Amino acid sequence: DKPGILSCDFEVRGKIPKEAFELFALAQAKIVGIRGYITRVSEDCYRGVLQGEGKVIEAFKQLIATAGEYVAAIKEFIIKNLKVIKEYTYEAFEVRA
């Protein structure tokens, strides 16, 4: 029985440098094998969707929230609307403008 795929919305708040952070998020998503997207919605807020096995979502959150170069900038990383899905709706992880 294959592990269930989870999908959730997420929000990262803080004074985060845009380009560097987006590249960083992309790289981390590739490492843990998560799918979805991230988009900047305001000066100090990013939102997006994550899809992957539960432990993968948790691993991604940990990588982002504890990253040495961003740990001071990131105020919070919120996961909401966590639900089980039958199959992925994203091919990969991407940054959306």
Backbone as a chain_set.jsonl record, in Angstrom:
{"seq": "DKPGILSCDFEVRGKIPKEAFELFALAQAKIVGIRGYITRVSEDCYRGVLQGEGKVIEAFKQLIATAGEYVAAIKEFIIKNLKVIKEYTYEAFEVRA", "coords": {"N": [[0.858, -1.2, 0.0], [0.752, 2.034, -1.05], [2.196, 5.052, 0.35], [0.025, 7.687, 1.462], [-0.79, 10.627, -0.454], [-0.433, 13.937, 0.443], [-1.938, 17.176, 0.434], [-1.517, 20.639, 0.83], [-2.113, 24.062, 1.768], [0.194, 26.713, 2.07], [1.933, 29.236, 3.931], [4.413, 31.668, 4.148], [5.867, 33.959, 6.228], [7.617, 37.042, 6.631], [10.581, 39.145, 6.472], [11.807, 38.562, 3.725], [14.394, 38.047, 1.368], [13.648, 38.325, -1.998], [14.457, 36.993, -4.757], [16.625, 35.288, -4.031], [15.446, 33.729, -2.03], [13.375, 32.445, -3.407], [14.778, 30.839, -5.22], [16.074, 29.249, -3.394], [13.908, 27.927, -2.126], [12.951, 26.441, -4.299], [15.162, 24.752, -4.768], [15.241, 23.297, -2.345], [12.766, 22.031, -2.463], [13.166, 20.313, -4.609], [15.13, 18.645, -3.51], [13.743, 17.302, -1.398], [11.675, 16.252, -2.831], [9.134, 17.386, -3.295], [6.0, 18.641, -4.554], [4.192, 21.344, -6.209], [3.681, 24.857, -5.703], [5.104, 28.154, -5.236], [4.407, 31.519, -4.465], [4.885, 35.042, -4.441], [3.018, 37.137, -2.478], [2.962, 39.536, -1.187], [5.059, 42.197, 0.141], [6.044, 40.978, 2.491], [5.135, 38.345, 2.496], [4.677, 35.03, 1.393], [2.86, 32.648, -0.514], [1.467, 29.423, -1.217], [1.182, 26.065, -2.572], [1.645, 22.796, -1.37], [2.47, 19.488, -2.216], [2.764, 16.14, -1.379], [4.132, 13.211, 0.299], [3.305, 12.898, 3.772], [5.615, 13.071, 5.494], [7.372, 14.295, 3.843], [6.336, 16.836, 3.389], [6.603, 17.819, 5.957], [9.383, 17.699, 6.182], [10.154, 19.585, 4.256], [9.098, 21.912, 5.359], [10.662, 22.057, 7.687], [13.261, 22.376, 6.562], [13.03, 24.884, 5.307], [12.188, 26.566, 7.428], [14.311, 26.418, 9.206], [16.551, 27.186, 7.908], [19.78, 28.408, 7.778], [20.505, 30.918, 6.522], [18.09, 32.202, 6.325], [16.743, 32.04, 8.652], [16.547, 34.13, 10.502], [15.035, 35.928, 9.094], [12.587, 34.743, 8.509], [9.45, 34.786, 9.892], [7.179, 33.227, 10.364], [5.931, 29.982, 9.397], [3.279, 28.677, 8.005], [1.037, 25.994, 7.824], [-1.876, 24.983, 6.239], [-5.251, 23.702, 5.67], [-4.753, 20.955, 5.236], [-4.957, 17.975, 3.463], [-5.824, 14.656, 2.287], [-5.006, 13.478, -0.938], [-5.87, 11.877, -4.055], [-4.215, 11.747, -6.316], [-1.31, 13.441, -7.639], [-1.568, 16.9, -8.542], [0.205, 18.582, -9.534], [3.09, 18.729, -11.573], [5.667, 19.238, -10.783], [7.683, 21.34, -8.67], [7.233, 24.795, -8.552], [8.071, 28.284, -9.083], [5.831, 30.868, -9.042], [4.965, 33.807, -10.787]], "CA": [[0.0, 0.0, 0.0], [1.639, 3.197, -1.13], [1.851, 6.124, 1.303], [-0.91, 8.666, 0.927], [-0.277, 11.936, -0.867], [-1.118, 15.028, 1.115], [-1.88, 18.478, -0.203], [-1.838, 21.697, 1.785], [-1.756, 25.442, 1.439], [1.159, 27.172, 3.06], [2.224, 30.662, 3.953], [5.664, 31.997, 4.825], [5.875, 35.386, 6.497], [8.865, 37.6, 7.123], [11.292, 40.043, 5.552], [12.608, 37.576, 3.005], [14.89, 38.521, 0.079], [12.854, 37.63, -3.003], [15.056, 36.048, -5.702], [17.41, 34.284, -3.316], [14.549, 32.819, -1.317], [12.638, 31.63, -4.378], [15.714, 29.82, -5.705], [16.302, 28.366, -2.26], [12.706, 27.101, -1.972], [12.969, 25.511, -5.435], [16.207, 23.77, -4.529], [14.826, 22.436, -1.235], [11.638, 21.221, -2.938], [13.768, 19.251, -5.419], [15.822, 17.73, -2.604], [12.802, 16.434, -0.674], [10.739, 15.665, -3.787], [7.783, 17.903, -3.093], [5.427, 19.323, -5.72], [3.328, 22.472, -5.883], [4.236, 26.135, -6.152], [5.219, 29.247, -4.265], [4.266, 32.816, -5.121], [4.981, 36.155, -3.501], [1.759, 37.882, -2.501], [3.215, 40.894, -0.698], [6.425, 42.455, 0.622], [6.506, 40.059, 3.535], [4.351, 37.111, 2.535], [4.64, 34.083, 0.275], [1.847, 31.615, -0.362], [1.579, 28.39, -2.231], [0.606, 24.751, -2.327], [2.613, 21.713, -1.287], [1.899, 18.161, -2.377], [3.749, 15.085, -1.17], [3.839, 12.387, 1.47], [3.325, 13.699, 4.996], [6.951, 13.321, 6.018], [8.025, 15.18, 2.879], [5.839, 18.184, 3.694], [7.237, 18.187, 7.222], [10.815, 17.903, 5.899], [10.27, 20.85, 3.53], [8.857, 22.969, 6.339], [11.86, 22.125, 8.54], [14.371, 22.927, 5.779], [12.794, 26.315, 5.095], [12.089, 27.292, 8.69], [15.557, 26.388, 9.984], [17.674, 27.532, 7.028], [20.674, 29.389, 8.388], [20.488, 32.267, 5.951], [16.748, 32.813, 6.371], [16.107, 31.795, 9.95], [16.244, 35.423, 11.142], [14.058, 36.647, 8.271], [11.282, 34.079, 8.512], [8.701, 34.946, 11.139], [6.365, 32.029, 10.553], [5.651, 29.086, 8.277], [1.971, 28.145, 8.38], [0.449, 24.99, 6.937], [-3.316, 24.875, 6.493], [-6.069, 22.919, 4.723], [-4.069, 19.704, 4.925], [-5.905, 16.914, 3.114], [-5.309, 13.55, 1.479], [-5.469, 13.527, -2.325], [-5.677, 10.609, -4.762], [-3.033, 11.862, -7.157], [-0.723, 14.774, -7.746], [-2.104, 17.797, -9.564], [1.353, 19.357, -10.024], [4.174, 17.907, -12.11], [6.909, 19.544, -10.075], [7.53, 22.515, -7.802], [7.612, 25.964, -9.35], [7.859, 29.637, -8.561], [4.889, 31.584, -9.912], [5.094, 35.266, -10.679]], "C": [[0.888, 1.243, 0.0], [1.209, 4.303, -0.172], [0.932, 7.153, 0.655], [-0.231, 9.962, 0.54], [-1.109, 12.994, -0.147], [-0.965, 16.304, 0.31], [-2.214, 19.516, 0.861], [-1.496, 23.051, 1.196], [-0.707, 25.834, 2.46], [1.426, 28.651, 2.879], [3.53, 30.851, 4.714], [5.677, 33.507, 4.992], [7.23, 35.831, 7.036], [9.487, 38.517, 6.093], [12.297, 39.198, 4.774], [13.08, 38.13, 1.662], [14.322, 37.673, -1.055], [13.583, 36.574, -3.851], [15.806, 34.92, -4.997], [16.507, 33.253, -2.654], [13.802, 31.899, -2.275], [13.52, 30.505, -4.917], [15.969, 28.776, -4.623], [15.125, 27.399, -2.078], [12.639, 26.043, -3.072], [13.96, 24.381, -5.193], [15.806, 22.778, -3.432], [13.692, 21.505, -1.657], [12.159, 20.048, -3.77], [14.412, 18.194, -4.531], [14.843, 16.772, -1.926], [11.76, 15.788, -1.587], [9.304, 16.103, -3.595], [7.298, 18.595, -4.368], [4.538, 20.459, -5.261], [3.918, 23.75, -6.414], [4.353, 27.103, -4.986], [5.091, 30.548, -5.041], [4.305, 33.92, -4.07], [3.717, 36.984, -3.59], [1.891, 39.299, -1.951], [4.673, 41.002, -0.274], [6.924, 41.377, 1.575], [5.691, 38.768, 3.631], [4.43, 36.321, 1.227], [3.526, 33.104, 0.557], [2.069, 30.57, -1.427], [0.895, 27.115, -1.803], [1.747, 23.746, -2.285], [1.875, 20.399, -1.467], [3.012, 17.128, -2.221], [3.323, 14.217, -0.004], [4.011, 13.26, 2.704], [4.71, 14.055, 5.485], [7.727, 14.279, 5.112], [7.615, 16.629, 3.123], [6.511, 18.69, 4.968], [8.724, 18.503, 7.007], [11.043, 19.243, 5.199], [10.094, 22.021, 4.491], [10.094, 23.161, 7.227], [13.034, 22.785, 7.811], [14.24, 24.44, 5.611], [12.879, 27.084, 6.415], [13.41, 27.36, 9.467], [16.783, 26.743, 9.147], [18.505, 28.654, 7.642], [20.537, 30.795, 7.853], [19.126, 32.949, 6.012], [16.102, 32.75, 7.746], [15.733, 33.101, 10.668], [15.13, 36.155, 10.401], [12.652, 36.054, 8.368], [10.615, 34.167, 9.88], [7.829, 33.72, 11.404], [6.161, 31.26, 9.254], [4.376, 28.35, 8.678], [1.497, 27.136, 7.34], [-1.036, 24.91, 7.265], [-4.014, 24.075, 5.396], [-5.375, 21.637, 4.282], [-5.1, 18.625, 4.618], [-5.224, 15.832, 2.274], [-5.876, 13.677, 0.068], [-5.129, 12.197, -3.004], [-4.414, 10.633, -5.621], [-2.551, 13.298, -7.218], [-1.426, 15.609, -8.806], [-1.006, 18.724, -10.079], [2.437, 18.391, -10.471], [5.444, 18.043, -11.284], [6.629, 20.68, -9.108], [7.991, 23.714, -8.604], [7.372, 27.269, -8.604], [6.924, 30.314, -9.544], [5.029, 33.076, -9.681], [3.791, 35.856, -10.163]], "O": [[1.669, 1.469, 0.925], [0.02, 4.48, 0.093], [1.044, 7.45, -0.534], [0.777, 10.35, 1.129], [-2.338, 12.937, -0.14], [0.019, 16.488, -0.407], [-3.092, 19.298, 1.695], [-0.705, 23.168, 0.26], [-0.717, 25.341, 3.588], [1.179, 29.23, 1.821], [3.731, 30.274, 5.782], [5.517, 34.249, 4.022], [7.894, 35.112, 7.783], [8.984, 38.651, 4.978], [13.477, 39.13, 5.12], [12.265, 38.634, 0.889], [14.492, 36.454, -1.073], [13.344, 35.379, -3.674], [15.64, 33.746, -5.329], [16.771, 32.052, -2.713], [13.616, 30.716, -1.99], [13.075, 29.365, -5.054], [16.067, 27.581, -4.901], [15.325, 26.198, -1.896], [12.309, 24.887, -2.807], [13.643, 23.208, -5.387], [16.006, 21.572, -3.573], [13.655, 20.339, -1.264], [11.661, 18.928, -3.656], [14.26, 16.996, -4.767], [15.085, 15.566, -1.884], [11.042, 14.88, -1.167], [8.374, 15.306, -3.713], [8.104, 19.075, -5.164], [4.17, 20.544, -4.089], [4.58, 23.75, -7.452], [3.785, 26.899, -3.913], [5.608, 30.666, -6.152], [3.818, 33.749, -2.953], [3.376, 37.484, -4.662], [1.047, 40.156, -2.21], [5.423, 40.028, -0.324], [8.065, 40.924, 1.484], [5.571, 38.175, 4.703], [4.273, 36.859, 0.131], [3.264, 32.76, 1.71], [2.768, 30.801, -2.414], [0.145, 27.073, -0.828], [2.696, 23.832, -3.065], [0.781, 20.217, -0.932], [4.065, 17.231, -2.851], [2.282, 14.451, 0.61], [4.762, 14.236, 2.69], [4.967, 15.201, 5.851], [8.627, 14.985, 5.567], [8.446, 17.535, 3.069], [6.934, 19.844, 5.044], [9.253, 19.455, 7.581], [12.001, 19.953, 5.504], [10.844, 22.997, 4.444], [10.515, 24.289, 7.483], [13.716, 23.645, 8.37], [15.214, 25.18, 5.755], [13.548, 28.113, 6.508], [13.603, 28.256, 10.288], [17.916, 26.618, 9.613], [17.983, 29.716, 7.981], [20.461, 31.756, 8.619], [19.026, 34.153, 5.775], [15.043, 33.336, 7.973], [14.717, 33.161, 11.36], [14.37, 36.912, 11.004], [11.656, 36.777, 8.315], [11.143, 33.688, 10.883], [7.752, 33.236, 12.533], [6.213, 31.825, 8.162], [4.389, 27.507, 9.576], [1.549, 27.39, 6.136], [-1.413, 24.785, 8.43], [-3.442, 23.809, 4.339], [-5.404, 21.275, 3.106], [-6.01, 18.385, 5.412], [-4.194, 16.066, 1.641], [-7.063, 13.947, -0.113], [-4.218, 11.486, -2.58], [-3.647, 9.671, -5.65], [-3.278, 14.237, -6.895], [-1.832, 15.09, -9.846], [-1.25, 19.554, -10.955], [2.675, 17.365, -9.832], [6.196, 17.084, -11.11], [5.477, 20.949, -8.767], [9.028, 23.658, -9.266], [6.597, 27.347, -7.651], [7.192, 30.335, -10.745], [5.189, 33.545, -8.554], [3.687, 37.072, -9.999]]}, "num_chains": 1, "name": "protein.A"}
